[in-house]
Amino acid sequence: QVQLVESGGGLVQPGGSLRLSCAASGIIFNIYTMNWYRQAPGKQRELVAAITSGGSTNYADSVKGRFTISRDNAKNTVYLQMNVLKPEDTAVYYCNADRILPGTLIDYWGKGTLVTVSS
């Protein structure tokens, strides 16, 4: 059974930092691209950051220079370090694992962790 379990969300003041973690089980972690998505109230889910099995990273323009995604394959865990947080970063953050095979996409989702940026 595949599980992705996020942790590390909470309430933080503008300008503050949080580190999200996502622990994966039931998959061969090191062959999956790992992604962080977020969904703010009334908005569509958006991709925040991604890290491939080879360690290449990609970020949404809105978080470049502030967020850093990393992975520890030995611990089957992906992280999202979030710095200089803004109120507009408030959202539920979801961990996603995906692998593209010919003709199909295999992906799994966590249940999400809430990040609230407010004074």
Coordinates of C-alpha atoms in Angstrom, one line a residue:
Q1 CA 0.0 0.0 0.0
V2 CA 1.4 3.3 -1.1
Q3 CA 1.4 6.1 1.5
L4 CA 2.7 9.7 1.3
V5 CA 2.5 11.5 4.6
E6 CA 3.1 15.2 4.9
S7 CA 4.1 17.0 8.0
G8 CA 5.5 20.4 9.1
G9 CA 2.6 22.7 8.3
G10 CA 1.3 25.3 10.7
L11 CA 0.8 28.9 11.4
V12 CA 3.7 31.3 10.7
Q13 CA 4.1 35.0 10.5
P14 CA 4.9 36.8 7.2
G15 CA 8.7 36.6 6.5
G16 CA 9.0 33.4 8.5
S17 CA 10.1 29.9 7.5
L18 CA 8.7 26.4 7.6
R19 CA 10.0 23.1 6.4
L20 CA 7.6 20.5 5.1
S21 CA 8.4 16.8 4.9
C22 CA 6.8 14.0 3.0
A23 CA 7.6 10.4 4.0
A24 CA 6.8 7.8 1.3
S25 CA 6.3 4.1 1.7
G26 CA 5.2 1.4 -0.6
I27 CA 7.0 2.7 -3.7
I28 CA 10.5 2.5 -5.0
F29 CA 11.1 6.1 -3.9
N30 CA 14.3 6.8 -5.9
I31 CA 12.7 6.3 -9.3
Y32 CA 9.9 8.7 -8.8
T33 CA 9.7 12.4 -9.5
M34 CA 8.6 14.1 -6.3
N35 CA 6.4 17.1 -6.3
W36 CA 4.9 19.6 -4.0
Y37 CA 1.5 21.1 -5.0
R38 CA -0.6 23.6 -3.2
Q39 CA -4.2 24.7 -3.2
A40 CA -5.4 27.9 -1.8
P41 CA -9.1 28.5 -0.9
G42 CA -11.1 29.1 -4.0
K43 CA -8.1 28.4 -6.3
Q44 CA -6.9 25.5 -8.4
R45 CA -4.2 23.2 -7.3
E46 CA -0.8 24.4 -8.6
L47 CA 2.6 22.9 -8.9
V48 CA 5.0 24.6 -6.5
A49 CA 8.2 22.5 -6.9
A50 CA 9.5 19.3 -8.4
I51 CA 12.6 17.2 -8.0
T52 CA 13.4 14.4 -10.4
S53 CA 15.0 11.0 -9.6
G54 CA 18.2 12.5 -10.8
G55 CA 17.9 15.5 -8.6
S56 CA 16.9 18.2 -11.1
T57 CA 14.6 20.8 -9.7
N58 CA 11.9 23.1 -11.0
Y59 CA 9.9 25.8 -9.3
A60 CA 6.9 27.9 -9.8
D61 CA 7.9 31.5 -10.6
S62 CA 6.0 32.7 -7.5
V63 CA 8.4 30.7 -5.1
K64 CA 11.7 30.9 -6.9
G65 CA 14.4 32.1 -4.6
R66 CA 12.3 31.5 -1.5
F67 CA 11.5 27.8 -1.6
T68 CA 13.9 24.8 -1.9
I69 CA 12.9 21.2 -2.7
S70 CA 15.2 18.4 -1.7
R71 CA 15.1 14.7 -1.3
D72 CA 16.8 12.0 0.9
N73 CA 16.5 8.7 -1.0
A74 CA 17.9 6.8 2.0
K75 CA 15.0 8.1 4.1
N76 CA 12.3 8.0 1.3
T77 CA 11.6 11.6 2.2
V78 CA 11.2 14.8 0.2
Y79 CA 11.4 18.2 1.8
L80 CA 10.2 21.7 1.0
Q81 CA 12.1 24.5 2.8
M82 CA 10.0 27.6 2.6
N83 CA 11.6 31.0 3.5
V84 CA 10.3 34.5 3.4
L85 CA 6.8 33.3 3.5
K86 CA 4.0 35.6 2.3
P87 CA 0.3 35.6 3.1
E88 CA -0.3 34.4 -0.5
D89 CA 1.6 31.2 0.3
T90 CA -1.3 30.2 2.5
A91 CA -2.7 26.9 1.2
V92 CA -2.9 23.2 1.7
Y93 CA 0.3 21.7 0.5
Y94 CA 0.2 18.2 -1.1
C95 CA 3.0 15.8 -1.7
N96 CA 2.9 13.9 -5.0
A97 CA 5.0 11.1 -6.5
D98 CA 4.8 10.5 -10.2
R99 CA 6.4 8.3 -12.8
I100 CA 5.8 8.6 -16.6
L101 CA 5.7 5.3 -18.5
P102 CA 4.9 4.9 -22.2
G103 CA 1.2 5.6 -22.5
T104 CA 0.5 6.1 -18.8
L105 CA 1.2 8.2 -15.7
I106 CA 1.5 6.6 -12.3
D107 CA 1.0 9.0 -9.5
Y108 CA 0.2 9.1 -5.8
W109 CA -0.9 11.8 -3.5
G110 CA -0.7 12.6 0.2
K111 CA -3.6 14.1 2.2
G112 CA -2.0 17.5 2.5
T113 CA -0.8 19.8 5.3
L114 CA -2.1 23.3 5.9
V115 CA 0.3 26.2 5.9
T116 CA -1.1 29.5 7.1
V117 CA 0.9 32.7 6.8
S118 CA -0.6 35.4 8.9
S119 CA 0.2 38.0 11.5

